[in-house]
Coordinates of C-alpha atoms in Angstrom, one line a residue:
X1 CA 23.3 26.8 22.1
X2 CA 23.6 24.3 18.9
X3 CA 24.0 21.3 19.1
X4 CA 25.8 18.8 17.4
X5 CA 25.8 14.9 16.4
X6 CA 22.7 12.6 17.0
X7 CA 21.7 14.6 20.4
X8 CA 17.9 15.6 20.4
X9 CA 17.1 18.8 21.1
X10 CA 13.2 17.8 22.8
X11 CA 11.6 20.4 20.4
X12 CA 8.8 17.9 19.4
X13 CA 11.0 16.7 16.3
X14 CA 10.7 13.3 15.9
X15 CA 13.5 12.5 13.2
X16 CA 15.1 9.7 14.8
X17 CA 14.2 6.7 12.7
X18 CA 13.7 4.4 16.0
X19 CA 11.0 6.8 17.5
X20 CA 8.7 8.0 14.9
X21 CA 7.1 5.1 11.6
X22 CA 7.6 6.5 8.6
X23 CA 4.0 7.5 7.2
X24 CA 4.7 6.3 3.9
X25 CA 5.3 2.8 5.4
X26 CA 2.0 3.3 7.8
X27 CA -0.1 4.4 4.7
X28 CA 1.2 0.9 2.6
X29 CA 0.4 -1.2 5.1
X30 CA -3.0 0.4 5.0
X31 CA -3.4 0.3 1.4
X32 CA -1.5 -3.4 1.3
X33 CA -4.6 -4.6 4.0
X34 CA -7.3 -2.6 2.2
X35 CA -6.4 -4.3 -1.1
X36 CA -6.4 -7.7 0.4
X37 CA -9.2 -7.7 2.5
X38 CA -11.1 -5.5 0.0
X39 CA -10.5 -8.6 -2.6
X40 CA -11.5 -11.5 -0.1
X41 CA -14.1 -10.8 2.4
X42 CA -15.9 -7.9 1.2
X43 CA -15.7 -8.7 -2.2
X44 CA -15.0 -4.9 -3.7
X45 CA -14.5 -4.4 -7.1
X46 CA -11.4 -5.7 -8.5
X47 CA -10.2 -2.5 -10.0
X48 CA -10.8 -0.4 -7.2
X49 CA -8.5 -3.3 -5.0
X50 CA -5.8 -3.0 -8.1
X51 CA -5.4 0.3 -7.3
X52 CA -4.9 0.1 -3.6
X53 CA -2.5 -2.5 -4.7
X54 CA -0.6 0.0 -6.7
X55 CA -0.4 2.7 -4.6
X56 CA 0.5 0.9 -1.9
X57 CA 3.5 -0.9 -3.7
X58 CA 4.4 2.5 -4.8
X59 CA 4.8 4.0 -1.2
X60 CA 6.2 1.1 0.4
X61 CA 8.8 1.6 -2.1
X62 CA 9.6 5.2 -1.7
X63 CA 9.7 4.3 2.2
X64 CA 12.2 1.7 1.8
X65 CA 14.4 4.3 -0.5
X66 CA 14.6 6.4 2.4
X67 CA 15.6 3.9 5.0
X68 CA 14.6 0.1 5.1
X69 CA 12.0 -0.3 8.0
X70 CA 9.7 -3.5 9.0
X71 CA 6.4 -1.5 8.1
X72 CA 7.7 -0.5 4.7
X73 CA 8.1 -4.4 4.1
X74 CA 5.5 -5.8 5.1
X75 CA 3.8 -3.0 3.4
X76 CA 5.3 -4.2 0.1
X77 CA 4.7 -7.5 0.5
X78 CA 0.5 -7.4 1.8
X79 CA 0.3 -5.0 -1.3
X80 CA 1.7 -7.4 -3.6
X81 CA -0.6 -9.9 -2.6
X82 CA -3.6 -7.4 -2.9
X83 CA -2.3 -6.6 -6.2
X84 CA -1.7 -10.6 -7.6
X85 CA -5.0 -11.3 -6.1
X86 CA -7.1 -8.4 -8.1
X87 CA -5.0 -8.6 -10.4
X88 CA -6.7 -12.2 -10.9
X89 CA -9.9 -11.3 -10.3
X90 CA -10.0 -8.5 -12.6
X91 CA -8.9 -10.8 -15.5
X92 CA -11.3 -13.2 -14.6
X93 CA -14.0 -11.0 -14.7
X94 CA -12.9 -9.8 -18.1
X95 CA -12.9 -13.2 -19.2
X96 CA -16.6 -13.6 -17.8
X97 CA -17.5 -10.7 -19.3
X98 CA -16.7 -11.8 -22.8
X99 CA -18.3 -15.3 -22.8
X100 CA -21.7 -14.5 -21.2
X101 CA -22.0 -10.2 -22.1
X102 CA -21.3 -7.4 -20.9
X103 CA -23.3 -7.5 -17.7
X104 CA -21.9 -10.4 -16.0
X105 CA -19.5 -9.9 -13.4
X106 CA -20.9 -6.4 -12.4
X107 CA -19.0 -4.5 -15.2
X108 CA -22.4 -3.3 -16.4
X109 CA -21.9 -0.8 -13.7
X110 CA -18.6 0.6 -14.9
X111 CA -19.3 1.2 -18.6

């Protein structure tokens, strides 16, 4: 028998917004905590963190499209701040690089 309206139908379905996170959400708070923590404590490179950054903004984004959710928020905002704050170190480095050479700052490695 169909049914019809908001009814669940227990067939392992989890579409109802207030049971399941959306995984885009999940995966930018990941990438939004990566990004950070990648920049402060373990000191990662700053281009690798900008990237996290990015993606992560990119999904929280697409998640809040769908349907405005706390994970997709704070997703957004902990990327942001992983972004700002490689974003800052990368042109700092960049800046080091050029006054003392090409080696300071670890870019040697990249090039």
């Amino acid at each position: 028998m169909e049914q019809i309206g908001n009814e669940s139908n227990n067939s392992g379905n989890f579409n109802d917004s207030n049971h399941s996170p959306d995984s885009g959400a999940i995966a930018s708070v990941i990438l939004g905590a990566l990004s950070c923590a990648g920049i402060i404590a373990a000191g990662l490179s700053s281009l690798i963190c900008l990237a996290l950054g990015i993606a992560g903004i990119l999904l929280a984004v697409n998640a809040n499209k769908d349907s405005k959710t706390t994970a997709g928020t704070v997703g957004f905002v902990l990327s942001i701040i992983g972004t700002c704050l490689s974003g800052i170190g990368a042109v700092s480095c960049v800046i080091c690089s050029t006054s003392l050479g090409i080696t300071a700052c670890g870019l040697g490695q990249f090039l």
